[in-house]
mmCIF file with all atom_site columns, C-alpha atoms in Angstrom:
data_model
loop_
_atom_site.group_PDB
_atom_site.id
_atom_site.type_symbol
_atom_site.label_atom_id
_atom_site.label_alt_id
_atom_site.label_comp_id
_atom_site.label_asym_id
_atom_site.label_entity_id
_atom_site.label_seq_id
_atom_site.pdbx_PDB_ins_code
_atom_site.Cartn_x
_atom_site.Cartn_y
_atom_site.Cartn_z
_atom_site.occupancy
_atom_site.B_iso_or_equiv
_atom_site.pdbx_formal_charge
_atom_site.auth_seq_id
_atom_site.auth_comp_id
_atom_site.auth_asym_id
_atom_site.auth_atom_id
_atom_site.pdbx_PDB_model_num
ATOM 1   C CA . UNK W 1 1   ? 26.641  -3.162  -21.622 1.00 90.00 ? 12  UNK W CA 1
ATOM 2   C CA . UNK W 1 2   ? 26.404  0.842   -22.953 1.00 94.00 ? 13  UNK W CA 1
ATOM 3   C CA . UNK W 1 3   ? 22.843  1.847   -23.034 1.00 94.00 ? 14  UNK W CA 1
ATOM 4   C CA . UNK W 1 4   ? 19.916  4.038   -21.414 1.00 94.00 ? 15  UNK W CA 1
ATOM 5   C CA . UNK W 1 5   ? 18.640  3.223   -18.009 1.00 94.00 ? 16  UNK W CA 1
ATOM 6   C CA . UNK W 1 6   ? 15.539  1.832   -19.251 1.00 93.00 ? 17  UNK W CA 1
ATOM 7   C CA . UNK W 1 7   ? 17.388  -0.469  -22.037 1.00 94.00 ? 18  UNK W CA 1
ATOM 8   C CA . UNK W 1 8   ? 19.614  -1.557  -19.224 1.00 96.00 ? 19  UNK W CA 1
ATOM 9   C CA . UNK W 1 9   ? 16.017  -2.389  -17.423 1.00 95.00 ? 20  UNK W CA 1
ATOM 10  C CA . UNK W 1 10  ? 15.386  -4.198  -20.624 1.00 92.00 ? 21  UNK W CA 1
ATOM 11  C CA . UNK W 1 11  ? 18.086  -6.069  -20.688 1.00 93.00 ? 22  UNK W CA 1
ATOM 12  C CA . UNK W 1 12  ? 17.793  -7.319  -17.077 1.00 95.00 ? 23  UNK W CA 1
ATOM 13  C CA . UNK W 1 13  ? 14.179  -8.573  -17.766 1.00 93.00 ? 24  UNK W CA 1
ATOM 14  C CA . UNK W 1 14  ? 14.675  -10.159 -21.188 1.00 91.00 ? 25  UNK W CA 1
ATOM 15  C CA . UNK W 1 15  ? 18.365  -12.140 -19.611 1.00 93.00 ? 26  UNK W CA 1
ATOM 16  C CA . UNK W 1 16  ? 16.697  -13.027 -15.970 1.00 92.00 ? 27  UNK W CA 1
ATOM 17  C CA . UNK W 1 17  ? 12.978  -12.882 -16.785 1.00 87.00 ? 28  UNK W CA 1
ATOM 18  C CA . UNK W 1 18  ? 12.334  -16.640 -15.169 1.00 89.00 ? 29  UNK W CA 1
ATOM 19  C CA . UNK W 1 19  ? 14.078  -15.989 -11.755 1.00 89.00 ? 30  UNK W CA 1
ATOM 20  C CA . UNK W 1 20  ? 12.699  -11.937 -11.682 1.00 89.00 ? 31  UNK W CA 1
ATOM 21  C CA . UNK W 1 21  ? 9.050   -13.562 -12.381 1.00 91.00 ? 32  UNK W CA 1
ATOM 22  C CA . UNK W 1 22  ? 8.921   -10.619 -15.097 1.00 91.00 ? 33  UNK W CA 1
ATOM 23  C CA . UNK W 1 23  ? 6.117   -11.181 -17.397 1.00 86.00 ? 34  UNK W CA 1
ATOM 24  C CA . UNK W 1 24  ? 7.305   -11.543 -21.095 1.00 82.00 ? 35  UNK W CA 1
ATOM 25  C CA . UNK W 1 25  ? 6.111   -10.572 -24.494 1.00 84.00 ? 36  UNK W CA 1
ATOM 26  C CA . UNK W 1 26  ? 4.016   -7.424  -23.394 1.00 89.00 ? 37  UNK W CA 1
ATOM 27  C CA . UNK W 1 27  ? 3.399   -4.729  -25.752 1.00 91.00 ? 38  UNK W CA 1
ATOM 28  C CA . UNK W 1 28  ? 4.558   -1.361  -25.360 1.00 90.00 ? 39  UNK W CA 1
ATOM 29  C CA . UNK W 1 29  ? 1.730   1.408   -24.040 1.00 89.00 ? 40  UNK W CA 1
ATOM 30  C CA . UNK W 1 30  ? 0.889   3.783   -26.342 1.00 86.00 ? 41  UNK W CA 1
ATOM 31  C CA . UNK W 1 31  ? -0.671  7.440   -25.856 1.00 85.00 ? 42  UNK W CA 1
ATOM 32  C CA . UNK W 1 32  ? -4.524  5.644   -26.816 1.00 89.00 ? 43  UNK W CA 1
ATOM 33  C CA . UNK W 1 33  ? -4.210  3.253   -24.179 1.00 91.00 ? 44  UNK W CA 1
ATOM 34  C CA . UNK W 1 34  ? -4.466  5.585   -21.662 1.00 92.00 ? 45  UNK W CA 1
ATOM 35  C CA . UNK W 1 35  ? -6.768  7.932   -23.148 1.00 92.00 ? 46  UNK W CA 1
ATOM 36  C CA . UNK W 1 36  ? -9.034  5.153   -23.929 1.00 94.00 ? 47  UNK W CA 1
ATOM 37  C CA . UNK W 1 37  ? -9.038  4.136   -20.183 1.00 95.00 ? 48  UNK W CA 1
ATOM 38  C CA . UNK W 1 38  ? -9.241  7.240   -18.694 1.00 94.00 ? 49  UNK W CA 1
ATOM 39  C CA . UNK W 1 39  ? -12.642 7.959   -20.652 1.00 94.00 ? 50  UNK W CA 1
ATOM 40  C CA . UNK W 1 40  ? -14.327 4.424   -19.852 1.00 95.00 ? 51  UNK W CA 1
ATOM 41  C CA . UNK W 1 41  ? -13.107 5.199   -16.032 1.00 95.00 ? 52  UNK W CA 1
ATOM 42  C CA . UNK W 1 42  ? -14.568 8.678   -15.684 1.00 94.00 ? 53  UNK W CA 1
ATOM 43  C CA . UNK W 1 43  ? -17.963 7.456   -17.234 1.00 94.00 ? 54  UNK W CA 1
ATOM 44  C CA . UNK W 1 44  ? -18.356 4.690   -14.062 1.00 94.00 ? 55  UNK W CA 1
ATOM 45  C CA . UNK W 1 45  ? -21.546 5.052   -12.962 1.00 94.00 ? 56  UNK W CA 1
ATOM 46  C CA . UNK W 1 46  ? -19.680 5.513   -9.197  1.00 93.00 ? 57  UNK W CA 1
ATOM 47  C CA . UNK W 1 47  ? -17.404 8.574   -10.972 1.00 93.00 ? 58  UNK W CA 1
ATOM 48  C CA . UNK W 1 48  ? -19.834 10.304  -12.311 1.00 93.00 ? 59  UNK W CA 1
ATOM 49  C CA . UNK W 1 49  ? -21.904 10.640  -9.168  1.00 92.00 ? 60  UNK W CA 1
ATOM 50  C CA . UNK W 1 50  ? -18.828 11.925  -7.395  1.00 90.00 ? 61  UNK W CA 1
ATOM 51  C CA . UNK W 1 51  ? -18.156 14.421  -9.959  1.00 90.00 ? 62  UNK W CA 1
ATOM 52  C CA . UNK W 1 52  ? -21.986 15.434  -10.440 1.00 89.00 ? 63  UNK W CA 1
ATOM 53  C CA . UNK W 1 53  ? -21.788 16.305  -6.420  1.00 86.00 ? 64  UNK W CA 1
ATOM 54  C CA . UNK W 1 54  ? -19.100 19.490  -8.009  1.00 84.00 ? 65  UNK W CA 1
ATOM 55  C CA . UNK W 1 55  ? -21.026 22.693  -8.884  1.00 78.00 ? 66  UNK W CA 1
ATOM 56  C CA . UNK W 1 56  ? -18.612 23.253  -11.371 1.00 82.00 ? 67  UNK W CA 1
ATOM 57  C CA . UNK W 1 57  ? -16.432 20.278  -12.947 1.00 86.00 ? 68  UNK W CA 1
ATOM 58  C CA . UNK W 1 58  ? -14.133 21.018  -15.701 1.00 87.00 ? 69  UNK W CA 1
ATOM 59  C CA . UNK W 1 59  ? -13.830 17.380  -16.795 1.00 89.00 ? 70  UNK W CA 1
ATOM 60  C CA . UNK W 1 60  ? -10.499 17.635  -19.435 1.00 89.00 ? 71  UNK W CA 1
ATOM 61  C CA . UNK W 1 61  ? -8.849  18.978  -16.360 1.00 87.00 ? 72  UNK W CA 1
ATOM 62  C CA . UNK W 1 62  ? -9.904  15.894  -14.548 1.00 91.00 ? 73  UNK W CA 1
ATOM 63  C CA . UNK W 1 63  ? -8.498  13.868  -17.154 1.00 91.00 ? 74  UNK W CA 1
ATOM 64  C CA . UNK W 1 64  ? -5.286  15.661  -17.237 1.00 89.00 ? 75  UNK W CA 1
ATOM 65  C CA . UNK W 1 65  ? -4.771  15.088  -13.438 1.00 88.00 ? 76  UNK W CA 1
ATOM 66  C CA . UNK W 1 66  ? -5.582  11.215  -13.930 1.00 90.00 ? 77  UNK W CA 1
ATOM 67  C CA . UNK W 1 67  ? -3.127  11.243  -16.302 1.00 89.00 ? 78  UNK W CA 1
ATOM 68  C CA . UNK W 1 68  ? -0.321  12.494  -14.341 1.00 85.00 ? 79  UNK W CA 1
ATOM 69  C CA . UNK W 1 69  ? -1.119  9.897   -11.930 1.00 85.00 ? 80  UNK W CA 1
ATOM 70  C CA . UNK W 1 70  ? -0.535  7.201   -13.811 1.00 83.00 ? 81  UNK W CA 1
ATOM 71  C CA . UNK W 1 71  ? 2.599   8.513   -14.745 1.00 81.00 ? 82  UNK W CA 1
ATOM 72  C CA . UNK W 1 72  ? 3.829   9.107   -11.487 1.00 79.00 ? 83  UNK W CA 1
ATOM 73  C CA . UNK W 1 73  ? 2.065   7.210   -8.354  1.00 80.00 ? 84  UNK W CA 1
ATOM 74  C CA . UNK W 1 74  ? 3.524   3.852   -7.159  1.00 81.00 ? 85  UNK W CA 1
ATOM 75  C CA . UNK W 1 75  ? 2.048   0.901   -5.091  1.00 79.00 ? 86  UNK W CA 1
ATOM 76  C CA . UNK W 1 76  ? 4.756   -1.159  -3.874  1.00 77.00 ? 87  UNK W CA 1
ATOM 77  C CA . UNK W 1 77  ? 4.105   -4.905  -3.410  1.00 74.00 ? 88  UNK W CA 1
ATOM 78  C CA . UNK W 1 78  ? 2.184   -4.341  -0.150  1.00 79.00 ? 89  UNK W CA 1
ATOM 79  C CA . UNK W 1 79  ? -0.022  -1.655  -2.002  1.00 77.00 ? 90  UNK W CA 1
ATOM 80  C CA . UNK W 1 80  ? 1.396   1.023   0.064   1.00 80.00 ? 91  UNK W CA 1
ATOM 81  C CA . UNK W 1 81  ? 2.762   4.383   -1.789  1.00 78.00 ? 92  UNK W CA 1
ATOM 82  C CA . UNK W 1 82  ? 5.986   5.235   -2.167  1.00 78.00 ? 93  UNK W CA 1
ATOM 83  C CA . UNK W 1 83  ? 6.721   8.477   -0.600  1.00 72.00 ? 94  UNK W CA 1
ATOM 84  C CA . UNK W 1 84  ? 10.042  9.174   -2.103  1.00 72.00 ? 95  UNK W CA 1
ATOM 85  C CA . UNK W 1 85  ? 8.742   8.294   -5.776  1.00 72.00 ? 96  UNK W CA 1
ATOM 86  C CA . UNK W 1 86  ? 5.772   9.855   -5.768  1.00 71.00 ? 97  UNK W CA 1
ATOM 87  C CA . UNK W 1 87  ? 5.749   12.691  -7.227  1.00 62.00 ? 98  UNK W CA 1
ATOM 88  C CA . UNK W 1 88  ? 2.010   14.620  -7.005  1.00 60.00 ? 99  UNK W CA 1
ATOM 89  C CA . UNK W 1 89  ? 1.194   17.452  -5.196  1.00 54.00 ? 100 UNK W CA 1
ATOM 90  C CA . UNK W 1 90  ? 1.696   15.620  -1.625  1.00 51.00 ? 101 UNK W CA 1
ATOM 91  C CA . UNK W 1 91  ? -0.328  18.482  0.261   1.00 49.00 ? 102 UNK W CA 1
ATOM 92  C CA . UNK W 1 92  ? -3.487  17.076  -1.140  1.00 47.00 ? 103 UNK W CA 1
ATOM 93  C CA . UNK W 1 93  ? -2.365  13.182  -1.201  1.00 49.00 ? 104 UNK W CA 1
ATOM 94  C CA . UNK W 1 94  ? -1.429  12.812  2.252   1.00 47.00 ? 105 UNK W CA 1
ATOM 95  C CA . UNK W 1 95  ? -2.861  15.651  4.147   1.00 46.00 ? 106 UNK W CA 1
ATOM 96  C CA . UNK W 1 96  ? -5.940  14.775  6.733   1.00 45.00 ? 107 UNK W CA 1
ATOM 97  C CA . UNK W 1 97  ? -7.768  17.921  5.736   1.00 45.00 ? 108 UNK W CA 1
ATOM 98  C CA . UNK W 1 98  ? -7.971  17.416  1.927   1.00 46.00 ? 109 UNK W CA 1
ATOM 99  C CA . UNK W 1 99  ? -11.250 16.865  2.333   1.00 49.00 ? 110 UNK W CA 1
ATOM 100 C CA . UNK W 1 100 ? -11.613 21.037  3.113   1.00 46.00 ? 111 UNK W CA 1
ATOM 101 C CA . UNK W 1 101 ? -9.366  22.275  0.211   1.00 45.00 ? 112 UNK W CA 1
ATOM 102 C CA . UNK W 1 102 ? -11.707 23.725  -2.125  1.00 49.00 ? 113 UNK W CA 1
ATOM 103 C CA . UNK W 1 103 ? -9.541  25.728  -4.889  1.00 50.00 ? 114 UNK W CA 1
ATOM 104 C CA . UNK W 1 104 ? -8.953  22.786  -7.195  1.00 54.00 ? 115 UNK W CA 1
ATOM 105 C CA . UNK W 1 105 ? -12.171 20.473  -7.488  1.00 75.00 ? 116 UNK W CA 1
ATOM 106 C CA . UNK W 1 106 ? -10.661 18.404  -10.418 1.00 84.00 ? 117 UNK W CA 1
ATOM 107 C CA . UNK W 1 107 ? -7.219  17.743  -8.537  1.00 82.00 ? 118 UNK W CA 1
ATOM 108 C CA . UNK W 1 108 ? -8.762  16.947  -5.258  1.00 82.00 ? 119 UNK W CA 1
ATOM 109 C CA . UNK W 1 109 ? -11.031 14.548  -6.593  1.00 89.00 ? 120 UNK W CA 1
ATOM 110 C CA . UNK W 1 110 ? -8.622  12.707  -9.038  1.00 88.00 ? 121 UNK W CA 1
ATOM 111 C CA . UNK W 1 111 ? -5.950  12.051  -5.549  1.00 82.00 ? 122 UNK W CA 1
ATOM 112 C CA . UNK W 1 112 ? -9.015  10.830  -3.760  1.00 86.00 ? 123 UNK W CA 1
ATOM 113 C CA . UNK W 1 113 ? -9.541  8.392   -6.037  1.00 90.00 ? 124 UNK W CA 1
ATOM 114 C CA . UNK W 1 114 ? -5.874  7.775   -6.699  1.00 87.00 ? 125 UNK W CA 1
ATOM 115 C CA . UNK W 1 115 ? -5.317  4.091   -5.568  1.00 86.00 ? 126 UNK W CA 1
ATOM 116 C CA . UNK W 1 116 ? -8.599  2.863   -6.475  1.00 91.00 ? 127 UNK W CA 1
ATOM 117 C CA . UNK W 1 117 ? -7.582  4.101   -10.327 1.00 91.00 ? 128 UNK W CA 1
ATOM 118 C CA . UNK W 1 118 ? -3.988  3.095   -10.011 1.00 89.00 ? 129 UNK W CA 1
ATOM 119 C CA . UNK W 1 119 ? -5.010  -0.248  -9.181  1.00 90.00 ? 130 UNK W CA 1
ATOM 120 C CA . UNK W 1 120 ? -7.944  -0.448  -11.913 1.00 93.00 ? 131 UNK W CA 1
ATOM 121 C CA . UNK W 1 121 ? -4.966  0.815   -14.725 1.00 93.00 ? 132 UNK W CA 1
ATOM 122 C CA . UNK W 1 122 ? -2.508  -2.020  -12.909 1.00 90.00 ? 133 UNK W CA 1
ATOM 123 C CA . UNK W 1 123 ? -5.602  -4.236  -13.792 1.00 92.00 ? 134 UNK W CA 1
ATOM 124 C CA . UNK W 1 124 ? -6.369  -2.655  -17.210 1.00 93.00 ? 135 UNK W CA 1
ATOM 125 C CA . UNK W 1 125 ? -2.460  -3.092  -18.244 1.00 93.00 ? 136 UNK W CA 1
ATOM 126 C CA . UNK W 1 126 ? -2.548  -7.017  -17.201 1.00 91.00 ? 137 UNK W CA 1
ATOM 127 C CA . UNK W 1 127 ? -5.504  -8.088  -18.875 1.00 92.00 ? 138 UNK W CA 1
ATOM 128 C CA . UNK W 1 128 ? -4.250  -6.082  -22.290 1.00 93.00 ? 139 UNK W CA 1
ATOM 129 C CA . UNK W 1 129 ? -0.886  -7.496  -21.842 1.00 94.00 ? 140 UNK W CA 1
ATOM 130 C CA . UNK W 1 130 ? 0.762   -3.379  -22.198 1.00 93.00 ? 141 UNK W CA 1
ATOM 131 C CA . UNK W 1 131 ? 3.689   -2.202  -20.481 1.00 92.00 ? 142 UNK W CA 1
ATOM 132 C CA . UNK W 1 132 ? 5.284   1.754   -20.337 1.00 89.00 ? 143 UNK W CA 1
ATOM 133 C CA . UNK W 1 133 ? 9.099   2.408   -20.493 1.00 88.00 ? 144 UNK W CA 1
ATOM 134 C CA . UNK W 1 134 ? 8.583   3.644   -16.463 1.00 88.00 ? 145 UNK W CA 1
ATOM 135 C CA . UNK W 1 135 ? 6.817   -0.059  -16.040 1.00 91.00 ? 146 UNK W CA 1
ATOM 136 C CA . UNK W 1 136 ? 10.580  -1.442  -16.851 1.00 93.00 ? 147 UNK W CA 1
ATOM 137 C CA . UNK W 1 137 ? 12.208  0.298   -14.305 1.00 93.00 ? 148 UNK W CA 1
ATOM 138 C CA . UNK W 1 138 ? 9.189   -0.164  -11.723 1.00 91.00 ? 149 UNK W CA 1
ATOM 139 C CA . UNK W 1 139 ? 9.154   -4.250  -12.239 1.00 92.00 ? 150 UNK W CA 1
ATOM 140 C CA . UNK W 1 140 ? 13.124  -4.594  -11.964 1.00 95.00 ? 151 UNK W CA 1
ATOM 141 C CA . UNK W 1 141 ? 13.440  -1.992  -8.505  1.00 94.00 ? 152 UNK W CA 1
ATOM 142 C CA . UNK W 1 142 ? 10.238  -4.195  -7.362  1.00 92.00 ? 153 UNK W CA 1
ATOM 143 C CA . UNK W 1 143 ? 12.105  -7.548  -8.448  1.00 94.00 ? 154 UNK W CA 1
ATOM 144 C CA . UNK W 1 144 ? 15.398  -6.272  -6.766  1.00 95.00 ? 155 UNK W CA 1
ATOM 145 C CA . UNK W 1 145 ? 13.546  -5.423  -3.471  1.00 93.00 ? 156 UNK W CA 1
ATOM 146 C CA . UNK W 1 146 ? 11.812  -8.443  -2.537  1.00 92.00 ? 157 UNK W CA 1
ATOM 147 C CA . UNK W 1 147 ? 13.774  -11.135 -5.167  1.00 94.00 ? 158 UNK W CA 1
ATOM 148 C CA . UNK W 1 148 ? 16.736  -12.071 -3.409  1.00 94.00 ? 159 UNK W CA 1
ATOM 149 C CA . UNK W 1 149 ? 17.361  -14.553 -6.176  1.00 95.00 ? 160 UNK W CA 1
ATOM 150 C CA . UNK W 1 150 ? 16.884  -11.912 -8.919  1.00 96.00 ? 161 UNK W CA 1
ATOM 151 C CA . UNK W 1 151 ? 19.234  -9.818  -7.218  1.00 96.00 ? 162 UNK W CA 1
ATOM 152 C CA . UNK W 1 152 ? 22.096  -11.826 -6.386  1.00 95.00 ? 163 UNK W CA 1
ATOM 153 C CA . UNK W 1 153 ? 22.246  -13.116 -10.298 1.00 96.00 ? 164 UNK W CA 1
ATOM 154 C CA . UNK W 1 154 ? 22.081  -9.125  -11.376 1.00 96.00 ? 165 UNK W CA 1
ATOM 155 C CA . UNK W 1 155 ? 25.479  -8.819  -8.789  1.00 96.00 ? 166 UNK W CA 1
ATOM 156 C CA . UNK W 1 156 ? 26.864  -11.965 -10.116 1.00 96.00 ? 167 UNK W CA 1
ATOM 157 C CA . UNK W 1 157 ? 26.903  -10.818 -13.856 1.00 95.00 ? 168 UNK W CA 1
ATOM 158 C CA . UNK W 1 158 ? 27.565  -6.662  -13.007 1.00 96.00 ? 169 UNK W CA 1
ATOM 159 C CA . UNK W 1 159 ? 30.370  -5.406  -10.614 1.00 95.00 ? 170 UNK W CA 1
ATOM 160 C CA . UNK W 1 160 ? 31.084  -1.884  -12.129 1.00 96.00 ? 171 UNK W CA 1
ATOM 161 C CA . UNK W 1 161 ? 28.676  0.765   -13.187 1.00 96.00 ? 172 UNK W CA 1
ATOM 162 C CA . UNK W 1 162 ? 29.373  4.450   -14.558 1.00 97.00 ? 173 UNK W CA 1
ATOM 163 C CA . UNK W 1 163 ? 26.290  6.451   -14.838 1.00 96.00 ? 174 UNK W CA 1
ATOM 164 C CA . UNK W 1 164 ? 26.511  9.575   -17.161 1.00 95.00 ? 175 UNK W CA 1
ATOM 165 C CA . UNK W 1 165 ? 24.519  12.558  -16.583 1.00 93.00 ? 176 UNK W CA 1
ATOM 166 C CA . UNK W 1 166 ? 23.650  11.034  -12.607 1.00 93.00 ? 177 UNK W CA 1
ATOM 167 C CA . UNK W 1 167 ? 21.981  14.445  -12.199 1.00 91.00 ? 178 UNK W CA 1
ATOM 168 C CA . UNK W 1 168 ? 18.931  13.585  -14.384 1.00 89.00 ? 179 UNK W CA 1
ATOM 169 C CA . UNK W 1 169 ? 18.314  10.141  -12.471 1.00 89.00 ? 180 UNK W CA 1
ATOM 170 C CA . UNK W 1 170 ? 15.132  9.769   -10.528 1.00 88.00 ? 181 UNK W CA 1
ATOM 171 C CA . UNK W 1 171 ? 14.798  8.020   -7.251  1.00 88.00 ? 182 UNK W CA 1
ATOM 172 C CA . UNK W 1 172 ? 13.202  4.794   -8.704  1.00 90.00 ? 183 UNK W CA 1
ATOM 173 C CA . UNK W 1 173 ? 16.849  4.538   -11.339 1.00 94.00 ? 184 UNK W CA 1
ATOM 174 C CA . UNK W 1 174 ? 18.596  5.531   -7.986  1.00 93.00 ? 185 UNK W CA 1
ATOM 175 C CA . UNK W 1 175 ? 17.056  2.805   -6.166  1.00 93.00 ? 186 UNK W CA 1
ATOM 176 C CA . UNK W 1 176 ? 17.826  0.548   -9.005  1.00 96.00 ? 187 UNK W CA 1
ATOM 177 C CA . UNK W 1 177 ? 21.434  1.071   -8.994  1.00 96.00 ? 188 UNK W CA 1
ATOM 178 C CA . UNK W 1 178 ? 21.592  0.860   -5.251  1.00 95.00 ? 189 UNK W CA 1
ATOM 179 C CA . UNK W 1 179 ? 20.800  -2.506  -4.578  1.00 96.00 ? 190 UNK W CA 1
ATOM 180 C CA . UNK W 1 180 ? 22.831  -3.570  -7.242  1.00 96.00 ? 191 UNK W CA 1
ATOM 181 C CA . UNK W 1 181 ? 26.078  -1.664  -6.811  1.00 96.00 ? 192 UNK W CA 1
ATOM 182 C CA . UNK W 1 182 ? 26.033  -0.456  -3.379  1.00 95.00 ? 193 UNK W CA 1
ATOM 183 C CA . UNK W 1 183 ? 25.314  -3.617  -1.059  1.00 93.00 ? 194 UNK W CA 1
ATOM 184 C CA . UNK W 1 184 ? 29.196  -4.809  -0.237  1.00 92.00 ? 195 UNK W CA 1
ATOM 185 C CA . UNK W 1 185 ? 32.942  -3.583  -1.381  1.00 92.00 ? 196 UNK W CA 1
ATOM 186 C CA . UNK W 1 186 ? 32.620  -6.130  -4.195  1.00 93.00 ? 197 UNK W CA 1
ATOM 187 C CA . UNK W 1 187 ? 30.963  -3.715  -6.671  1.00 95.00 ? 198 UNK W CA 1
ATOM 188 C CA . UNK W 1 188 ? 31.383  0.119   -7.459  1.00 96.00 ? 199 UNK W CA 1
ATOM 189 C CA . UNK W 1 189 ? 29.815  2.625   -8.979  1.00 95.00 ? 200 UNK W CA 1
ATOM 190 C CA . UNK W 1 190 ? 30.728  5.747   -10.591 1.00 96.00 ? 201 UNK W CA 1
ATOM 191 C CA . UNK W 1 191 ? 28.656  8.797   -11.021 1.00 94.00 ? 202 UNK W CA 1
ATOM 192 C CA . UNK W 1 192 ? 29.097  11.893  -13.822 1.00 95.00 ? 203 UNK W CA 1
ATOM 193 C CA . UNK W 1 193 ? 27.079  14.735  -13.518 1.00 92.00 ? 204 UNK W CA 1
ATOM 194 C CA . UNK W 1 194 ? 26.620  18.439  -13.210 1.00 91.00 ? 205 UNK W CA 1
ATOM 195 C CA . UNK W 1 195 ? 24.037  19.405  -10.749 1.00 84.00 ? 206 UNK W CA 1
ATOM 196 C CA . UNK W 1 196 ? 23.757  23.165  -12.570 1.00 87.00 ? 207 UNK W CA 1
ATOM 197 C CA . UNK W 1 197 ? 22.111  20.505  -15.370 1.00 85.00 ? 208 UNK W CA 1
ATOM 198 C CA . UNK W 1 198 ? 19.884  19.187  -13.175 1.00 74.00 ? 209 UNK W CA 1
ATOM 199 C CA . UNK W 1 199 ? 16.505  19.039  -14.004 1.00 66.00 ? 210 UNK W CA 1
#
């Protein structure tokens, strides 16, 4: 197989969708999707009355921050967050004092409410039957994590890996190609990449 990480995702879901428990025939997220979602979430009657407690509430910026958390939080299959693929300003998500940070209105408010809305666009995907690309990637290094099945027929079929350009990979690909390739001296992998390219 010669592809991109997230065809090679693909390609693992479409071949061992029944013993990975991937669901099948979803459509692909678009741009609207989101934007749709993100306005019928900030006009909940329990949203508005946290942002109307604000002096000043720039709500587009809002908006923008709930979008970047949708493209980058993570709830593993215990609902707990990912440290190491997370990647938000991690000041305000995990500090105890966020509540006393006071600069950024629209940012503090959008990580308080970041697992209630990750879970509500988890929900909002499901019932509209929409995936992302990232969804690919997050379903397989879920599948390989807690689906021994999954994972041993993923081993069985690929021994060798090279990964090009290893420098651009993220932590969830990383994790991917761990526990496939780097369990036991029966598979390998080989990186190529330039860390001056790294971005």
């Amino acid at each position: 197989f010669i592809g991109t990480i997230h065809s090679f995702t693909q390609q693992l879901i479409n071949e061992f969708g029944l013993s990975g428990n991937f669901a099948i025939g979803l459509t692909m997220q678009q741009d609207k999707h989101i934007d749709d979602f993100i306005n019928r979430y900030i006009r909940r009657e329990d949203v508005i009355s946290k942002i109307l407690a604000y002096d000043k509430f720039d709500v587009d910026g809002f908006g923008k921050y709930l979008k970047n958390i949708i493209k980058n939080y993570y709830l593993d299959k215990d609902g707990k967050v990912v440290k190491s693929i997370v990647y938000i300003d991690k000041e305000l998500l995990y500090s105890k004092r966020r509540s006393a940070i006071k600069k950024f209105d629209e940012k503090q408010l959008a990580y308080e409410l970041a697992v209630e809305y990750y879970l509500a666009w988890k929900k909002e995907k499901q019932t509209k039957r929409i995936q992302s690309f990232d969804d690919m990637i997050l379903n397989v290094r879920e599948a390989l994590y807690n689906n021994e099945k999954f994972a041993l027929e993923v081993r069985n079929k690929y021994q060798y890996a090279i990964i090009d350009e290893f420098q651009d990979t993220n932590q969830k690909q990383f994790d991917i190609f761990e526990k496939i390739f780097m369990q036991d001296n029966l598979h390998h992998i080989i990186v190529v990449g330039d860390p001056k390219q790294s971005i």
